[in-house]
Amino acid sequence: MIVPKGLLDGHVAVITGGGSGIGRGTAHVLAEAGARVAVVDMDGAKAEAVAGEIGPAARAYPVDVTDADACQALAGRVHIEIGPASILFNNAGIVRRAGLSSNTARQDWEDTIAVNVNALFYMTHAFLEQLKATKGRIVNTGSIQSHVHTPNSVVYTTSKGAVKNFTVGLAAELGPFGVRVNAVAPGLIFTPINEEGIQKKPEALERMMRHIPMGRHGTPEDIAGPVLFLVSDLARYVTGVTIAADGGYLTV
Ligand SMILES: NC(=O)c1ccc[n+]([C@@H]2O[C@H](COP(=O)([O-])OP(=O)(O)OC[C@H]3O[C@@H](n4cnc5c(N)ncnc54)[C@H](O)[C@@H]3O)[C@@H](O)[C@H]2O)c1
């Protein structure tokens, strides 16, 4: 992918889940476009590794985004150490596919809502004043499951549906401040989040693949491109939308 140099010059991007998969790929692309990047991940070693790959334009922040106070502290540190955030990519997420009859169902529900939903609020709230001051841009990571269901994933479907509606509500509320809010809805992207599931249930992978008109799974760069568009001035009149990047999964 050819990244337009200078598209994000002067921007400070905060990326949650930046230590792996889609967050890692997007951190690289936004930095290549000129942004300084805060790589936020509860796995501090992974965050450090990604910041190290990018170089001086990046800094690692080991933070659990389900901790509201830690998000507030992070916002203060980013402001002082990098500058006021103008881009927030709320991307950290988890998936549990045990099904509602499983004896882990209640814990799965609470853990999933904590990361995939509550943390979006904590991070957005913590960075709100910086984003208003910079007329910033927020992108949330939804999923094809913001729109449809896949087996044994009621809580994940619920959480990603909430991401879509959070995006709509927030876009309306922050529009008057010049802050744009959008979401990206990835299809099947090969990252560590689904490695175990794919190994355990190869038939689920085959079913997904048959459902993708473009005939291939996605890569983190396939998501980083739409995110780059949404946070850049190319999308300056785009707000409140969820853009699918799924090889056509939602068309059939
Ligand atoms: N990979 C896919 O097929 C796919 C499809 C649709 C949506 N998504 C979404 O994309 C996002 C990124 O997923 P990915 O595929 O890159 O997965 P990944 O597992 O590779 O990366 C997720 C990162 O989030 C971090 N994280 C998890 N909980 C956290 C917390 N409480 N605080 C801070 N960091 C935390 C993890 O440490 C990890 O580094 C998620 O929201 C996921 O739901 C992924």
PDB file of N, CA, C and O in Angstrom, residues 40-86:
ATOM      1  N   VAL A  40      -0.989   2.350  22.522  1.00  0.00           N
ATOM      2  CA  VAL A  40      -1.569   1.985  23.822  1.00  0.00           C
ATOM      3  C   VAL A  40      -1.960   0.512  23.790  1.00  0.00           C
ATOM      4  O   VAL A  40      -2.684   0.083  22.893  1.00  0.00           O
ATOM      5  N   ASP A  41      -1.490  -0.241  24.777  1.00  0.00           N
ATOM      6  CA  ASP A  41      -1.878  -1.651  24.848  1.00  0.00           C
ATOM      7  C   ASP A  41      -1.677  -2.136  26.276  1.00  0.00           C
ATOM      8  O   ASP A  41      -0.725  -1.722  26.951  1.00  0.00           O
ATOM      9  N   MET A  42      -2.557  -3.029  26.737  1.00  0.00           N
ATOM     10  CA  MET A  42      -2.363  -3.575  28.086  1.00  0.00           C
ATOM     11  C   MET A  42      -1.140  -4.490  28.120  1.00  0.00           C
ATOM     12  O   MET A  42      -0.574  -4.724  29.186  1.00  0.00           O
ATOM     13  N   ASP A  43      -0.755  -4.998  26.978  1.00  0.00           N
ATOM     14  CA  ASP A  43       0.482  -5.781  26.875  1.00  0.00           C
ATOM     15  C   ASP A  43       1.621  -4.800  26.568  1.00  0.00           C
ATOM     16  O   ASP A  43       1.864  -4.423  25.414  1.00  0.00           O
ATOM     17  N   GLY A  44       2.282  -4.382  27.644  1.00  0.00           N
ATOM     18  CA  GLY A  44       3.305  -3.347  27.512  1.00  0.00           C
ATOM     19  C   GLY A  44       4.457  -3.743  26.602  1.00  0.00           C
ATOM     20  O   GLY A  44       4.986  -2.912  25.855  1.00  0.00           O
ATOM     21  N   ALA A  45       4.832  -5.017  26.633  1.00  0.00           N
ATOM     22  CA  ALA A  45       5.955  -5.474  25.801  1.00  0.00           C
ATOM     23  C   ALA A  45       5.614  -5.333  24.321  1.00  0.00           C
ATOM     24  O   ALA A  45       6.442  -4.907  23.502  1.00  0.00           O
ATOM     25  N   LYS A  46       4.362  -5.663  23.985  1.00  0.00           N
ATOM     26  CA  LYS A  46       3.947  -5.541  22.571  1.00  0.00           C
ATOM     27  C   LYS A  46       3.889  -4.074  22.154  1.00  0.00           C
ATOM     28  O   LYS A  46       4.276  -3.724  21.032  1.00  0.00           O
ATOM     29  N   ALA A  47       3.387  -3.221  23.057  1.00  0.00           N
ATOM     30  CA  ALA A  47       3.334  -1.784  22.742  1.00  0.00           C
ATOM     31  C   ALA A  47       4.748  -1.251  22.508  1.00  0.00           C
ATOM     32  O   ALA A  47       5.000  -0.508  21.555  1.00  0.00           O
ATOM     33  N   GLU A  48       5.675  -1.656  23.379  1.00  0.00           N
ATOM     34  CA  GLU A  48       7.077  -1.214  23.233  1.00  0.00           C
ATOM     35  C   GLU A  48       7.657  -1.701  21.918  1.00  0.00           C
ATOM     36  O   GLU A  48       8.374  -0.974  21.230  1.00  0.00           O
ATOM     37  N   ALA A  49       7.350  -2.940  21.569  1.00  0.00           N
ATOM     38  CA  ALA A  49       7.895  -3.510  20.330  1.00  0.00           C
ATOM     39  C   ALA A  49       7.419  -2.721  19.117  1.00  0.00           C
ATOM     40  O   ALA A  49       8.213  -2.390  18.222  1.00  0.00           O
ATOM     41  N   VAL A  50       6.135  -2.378  19.094  1.00  0.00           N
ATOM     42  CA  VAL A  50       5.588  -1.636  17.942  1.00  0.00           C
ATOM     43  C   VAL A  50       6.171  -0.224  17.903  1.00  0.00           C
ATOM     44  O   VAL A  50       6.571   0.264  16.834  1.00  0.00           O
ATOM     45  N   ALA A  51       6.247   0.426  19.062  1.00  0.00           N
ATOM     46  CA  ALA A  51       6.844   1.772  19.091  1.00  0.00           C
ATOM     47  C   ALA A  51       8.295   1.691  18.601  1.00  0.00           C
ATOM     48  O   ALA A  51       8.761   2.563  17.853  1.00  0.00           O
ATOM     49  N   GLY A  52       8.996   0.623  18.984  1.00  0.00           N
ATOM     50  CA  GLY A  52      10.392   0.426  18.542  1.00  0.00           C
ATOM     51  C   GLY A  52      10.481   0.241  17.032  1.00  0.00           C
ATOM     52  O   GLY A  52      11.377   0.786  16.385  1.00  0.00           O
ATOM     53  N   GLU A  53       9.535  -0.510  16.453  1.00  0.00           N
ATOM     54  CA  GLU A  53       9.530  -0.717  14.988  1.00  0.00           C
ATOM     55  C   GLU A  53       9.351   0.615  14.257  1.00  0.00           C
ATOM     56  O   GLU A  53       9.942   0.849  13.206  1.00  0.00           O
ATOM     57  N   ILE A  54       8.483   1.477  14.822  1.00  0.00           N
ATOM     58  CA  ILE A  54       8.154   2.746  14.146  1.00  0.00           C
ATOM     59  C   ILE A  54       9.277   3.763  14.307  1.00  0.00           C
ATOM     60  O   ILE A  54       9.590   4.505  13.375  1.00  0.00           O
ATOM     61  N   GLY A  55       9.860   3.804  15.517  1.00  0.00           N
ATOM     62  CA  GLY A  55      10.966   4.744  15.750  1.00  0.00           C
ATOM     63  C   GLY A  55      10.530   5.966  16.538  1.00  0.00           C
ATOM     64  O   GLY A  55       9.532   5.910  17.271  1.00  0.00           O
ATOM     65  N   PRO A  56      11.253   7.092  16.393  1.00  0.00           N
ATOM     66  CA  PRO A  56      11.032   8.254  17.268  1.00  0.00           C
ATOM     67  C   PRO A  56       9.629   8.857  17.174  1.00  0.00           C
ATOM     68  O   PRO A  56       9.214   9.577  18.084  1.00  0.00           O
ATOM     69  N   ALA A  57       8.891   8.584  16.120  1.00  0.00           N
ATOM     70  CA  ALA A  57       7.534   9.149  15.990  1.00  0.00           C
ATOM     71  C   ALA A  57       6.537   8.442  16.901  1.00  0.00           C
ATOM     72  O   ALA A  57       5.383   8.870  16.994  1.00  0.00           O
ATOM     73  N   ALA A  58       6.955   7.370  17.563  1.00  0.00           N
ATOM     74  CA  ALA A  58       6.000   6.603  18.381  1.00  0.00           C
ATOM     75  C   ALA A  58       6.475   6.477  19.818  1.00  0.00           C
ATOM     76  O   ALA A  58       7.679   6.509  20.107  1.00  0.00           O
ATOM     77  N   ARG A  59       5.516   6.322  20.702  1.00  0.00           N
ATOM     78  CA  ARG A  59       5.796   6.106  22.116  1.00  0.00           C
ATOM     79  C   ARG A  59       4.811   5.070  22.639  1.00  0.00           C
ATOM     80  O   ARG A  59       3.640   5.083  22.261  1.00  0.00           O
ATOM     81  N   ALA A  60       5.296   4.183  23.505  1.00  0.00           N
ATOM     82  CA  ALA A  60       4.442   3.100  24.021  1.00  0.00           C
ATOM     83  C   ALA A  60       3.813   3.489  25.356  1.00  0.00           C
ATOM     84  O   ALA A  60       4.476   4.100  26.203  1.00  0.00           O
ATOM     85  N   TYR A  61       2.549   3.110  25.528  1.00  0.00           N
ATOM     86  CA  TYR A  61       1.845   3.348  26.786  1.00  0.00           C
ATOM     87  C   TYR A  61       1.165   2.049  27.224  1.00  0.00           C
ATOM     88  O   TYR A  61       0.159   1.659  26.617  1.00  0.00           O
ATOM     89  N   PRO A  62       1.691   1.386  28.266  1.00  0.00           N
ATOM     90  CA  PRO A  62       1.057   0.154  28.741  1.00  0.00           C
ATOM     91  C   PRO A  62      -0.152   0.480  29.616  1.00  0.00           C
ATOM     92  O   PRO A  62       0.004   0.812  30.797  1.00  0.00           O
ATOM     93  N   VAL A  63      -1.336   0.434  29.034  1.00  0.00           N
ATOM     94  CA  VAL A  63      -2.552   0.831  29.759  1.00  0.00           C
ATOM     95  C   VAL A  63      -3.663  -0.169  29.466  1.00  0.00           C
ATOM     96  O   VAL A  63      -3.857  -0.575  28.318  1.00  0.00           O
ATOM     97  N   ASP A  64      -4.400  -0.533  30.545  1.00  0.00           N
ATOM     98  CA  ASP A  64      -5.612  -1.329  30.391  1.00  0.00           C
ATOM     99  C   ASP A  64      -6.770  -0.347  30.199  1.00  0.00           C
ATOM    100  O   ASP A  64      -7.128   0.392  31.128  1.00  0.00           O
ATOM    101  N   VAL A  65      -7.352  -0.343  29.015  1.00  0.00           N
ATOM    102  CA  VAL A  65      -8.369   0.676  28.708  1.00  0.00           C
ATOM    103  C   VAL A  65      -9.714   0.424  29.395  1.00  0.00           C
ATOM    104  O   VAL A  65     -10.622   1.245  29.274  1.00  0.00           O
ATOM    105  N   THR A  66      -9.846  -0.689  30.129  1.00  0.00           N
ATOM    106  CA  THR A  66     -11.066  -0.891  30.920  1.00  0.00           C
ATOM    107  C   THR A  66     -10.970  -0.198  32.280  1.00  0.00           C
ATOM    108  O   THR A  66     -11.908  -0.263  33.076  1.00  0.00           O
ATOM    109  N   ASP A  67      -9.844   0.454  32.542  1.00  0.00           N
ATOM    110  CA  ASP A  67      -9.623   1.173  33.794  1.00  0.00           C
ATOM    111  C   ASP A  67      -9.807   2.668  33.496  1.00  0.00           C
ATOM    112  O   ASP A  67      -8.930   3.306  32.894  1.00  0.00           O
ATOM    113  N   ALA A  68     -10.953   3.221  33.927  1.00  0.00           N
ATOM    114  CA  ALA A  68     -11.289   4.611  33.575  1.00  0.00           C
ATOM    115  C   ALA A  68     -10.243   5.591  34.103  1.00  0.00           C
ATOM    116  O   ALA A  68      -9.871   6.546  33.408  1.00  0.00           O
ATOM    117  N   ASP A  69      -9.752   5.358  35.321  1.00  0.00           N
ATOM    118  CA  ASP A  69      -8.753   6.284  35.889  1.00  0.00           C
ATOM    119  C   ASP A  69      -7.451   6.217  35.104  1.00  0.00           C
ATOM    120  O   ASP A  69      -6.789   7.237  34.887  1.00  0.00           O
ATOM    121  N   ALA A  70      -7.096   5.009  34.662  1.00  0.00           N
ATOM    122  CA  ALA A  70      -5.867   4.862  33.866  1.00  0.00           C
ATOM    123  C   ALA A  70      -5.996   5.591  32.530  1.00  0.00           C
ATOM    124  O   ALA A  70      -5.023   6.152  32.022  1.00  0.00           O
ATOM    125  N   CYS A  71      -7.203   5.608  31.961  1.00  0.00           N
ATOM    126  CA  CYS A  71      -7.430   6.341  30.696  1.00  0.00           C
ATOM    127  C   CYS A  71      -7.253   7.837  30.922  1.00  0.00           C
ATOM    128  O   CYS A  71      -6.656   8.535  30.096  1.00  0.00           O
ATOM    129  N   GLN A  72      -7.769   8.328  32.048  1.00  0.00           N
ATOM    130  CA  GLN A  72      -7.606   9.753  32.374  1.00  0.00           C
ATOM    131  C   GLN A  72      -6.126  10.095  32.537  1.00  0.00           C
ATOM    132  O   GLN A  72      -5.648  11.106  32.003  1.00  0.00           O
ATOM    133  N   ALA A  73      -5.410   9.247  33.242  1.00  0.00           N
ATOM    134  CA  ALA A  73      -3.971   9.496  33.455  1.00  0.00           C
ATOM    135  C   ALA A  73      -3.227   9.456  32.123  1.00  0.00           C
ATOM    136  O   ALA A  73      -2.321  10.266  31.863  1.00  0.00           O
ATOM    137  N   LEU A  74      -3.620   8.530  31.268  1.00  0.00           N
ATOM    138  CA  LEU A  74      -3.001   8.411  29.940  1.00  0.00           C
ATOM    139  C   LEU A  74      -3.183   9.713  29.149  1.00  0.00           C
ATOM    140  O   LEU A  74      -2.229  10.207  28.516  1.00  0.00           O
ATOM    141  N   ALA A  75      -4.390  10.269  29.200  1.00  0.00           N
ATOM    142  CA  ALA A  75      -4.660  11.497  28.439  1.00  0.00           C
ATOM    143  C   ALA A  75      -3.717  12.613  28.890  1.00  0.00           C
ATOM    144  O   ALA A  75      -3.172  13.352  28.060  1.00  0.00           O
ATOM    145  N   GLY A  76      -3.505  12.703  30.204  1.00  0.00           N
ATOM    146  CA  GLY A  76      -2.588  13.724  30.724  1.00  0.00           C
ATOM    147  C   GLY A  76      -1.163  13.492  30.236  1.00  0.00           C
ATOM    148  O   GLY A  76      -0.476  14.429  29.801  1.00  0.00           O
ATOM    149  N   ARG A  77      -0.736  12.246  30.270  1.00  0.00           N
ATOM    150  CA  ARG A  77       0.641  11.928  29.846  1.00  0.00           C
ATOM    151  C   ARG A  77       0.857  12.193  28.360  1.00  0.00           C
ATOM    152  O   ARG A  77       1.874  12.757  27.955  1.00  0.00           O
ATOM    153  N   VAL A  78      -0.104  11.781  27.548  1.00  0.00           N
ATOM    154  CA  VAL A  78       0.036  11.979  26.087  1.00  0.00           C
ATOM    155  C   VAL A  78       0.136  13.472  25.783  1.00  0.00           C
ATOM    156  O   VAL A  78       0.989  13.909  24.999  1.00  0.00           O
ATOM    157  N   HIS A  79      -0.727  14.265  26.439  1.00  0.00           N
ATOM    158  CA  HIS A  79      -0.715  15.716  26.202  1.00  0.00           C
ATOM    159  C   HIS A  79       0.665  16.299  26.495  1.00  0.00           C
ATOM    160  O   HIS A  79       1.218  17.062  25.694  1.00  0.00           O
ATOM    161  N   ILE A  80       1.234  15.894  27.626  1.00  0.00           N
ATOM    162  CA  ILE A  80       2.540  16.441  28.036  1.00  0.00           C
ATOM    163  C   ILE A  80       3.676  15.879  27.175  1.00  0.00           C
ATOM    164  O   ILE A  80       4.558  16.612  26.726  1.00  0.00           O
ATOM    165  N   GLU A  81       3.627  14.575  26.905  1.00  0.00           N
ATOM    166  CA  GLU A  81       4.792  13.910  26.297  1.00  0.00           C
ATOM    167  C   GLU A  81       4.806  13.955  24.768  1.00  0.00           C
ATOM    168  O   GLU A  81       5.868  13.919  24.148  1.00  0.00           O
ATOM    169  N   ILE A  82       3.623  14.030  24.143  1.00  0.00           N
ATOM    170  CA  ILE A  82       3.581  14.067  22.669  1.00  0.00           C
ATOM    171  C   ILE A  82       2.886  15.325  22.169  1.00  0.00           C
ATOM    172  O   ILE A  82       3.320  15.951  21.209  1.00  0.00           O
ATOM    173  N   GLY A  83       1.803  15.698  22.838  1.00  0.00           N
ATOM    174  CA  GLY A  83       1.018  16.867  22.415  1.00  0.00           C
ATOM    175  C   GLY A  83      -0.456  16.521  22.489  1.00  0.00           C
ATOM    176  O   GLY A  83      -0.816  15.364  22.728  1.00  0.00           O
ATOM    177  N   PRO A  84      -1.335  17.508  22.297  1.00  0.00           N
ATOM    178  CA  PRO A  84      -2.772  17.228  22.377  1.00  0.00           C
ATOM    179  C   PRO A  84      -3.212  16.279  21.269  1.00  0.00           C
ATOM    180  O   PRO A  84      -2.863  16.470  20.104  1.00  0.00           O
ATOM    181  N   ALA A  85      -3.976  15.266  21.651  1.00  0.00           N
ATOM    182  CA  ALA A  85      -4.405  14.255  20.678  1.00  0.00           C
ATOM    183  C   ALA A  85      -5.379  14.861  19.677  1.00  0.00           C
ATOM    184  O   ALA A  85      -6.306  15.574  20.048  1.00  0.00           O
ATOM    185  N   SER A  86      -5.157  14.570  18.400  1.00  0.00           N
ATOM    186  CA  SER A  86      -6.105  14.998  17.357  1.00  0.00           C
ATOM    187  C   SER A  86      -6.758  13.788  16.697  1.00  0.00           C
ATOM    188  O   SER A  86      -7.701  13.944  15.916  1.00  0.00           O
TER     189      SER A  86
END
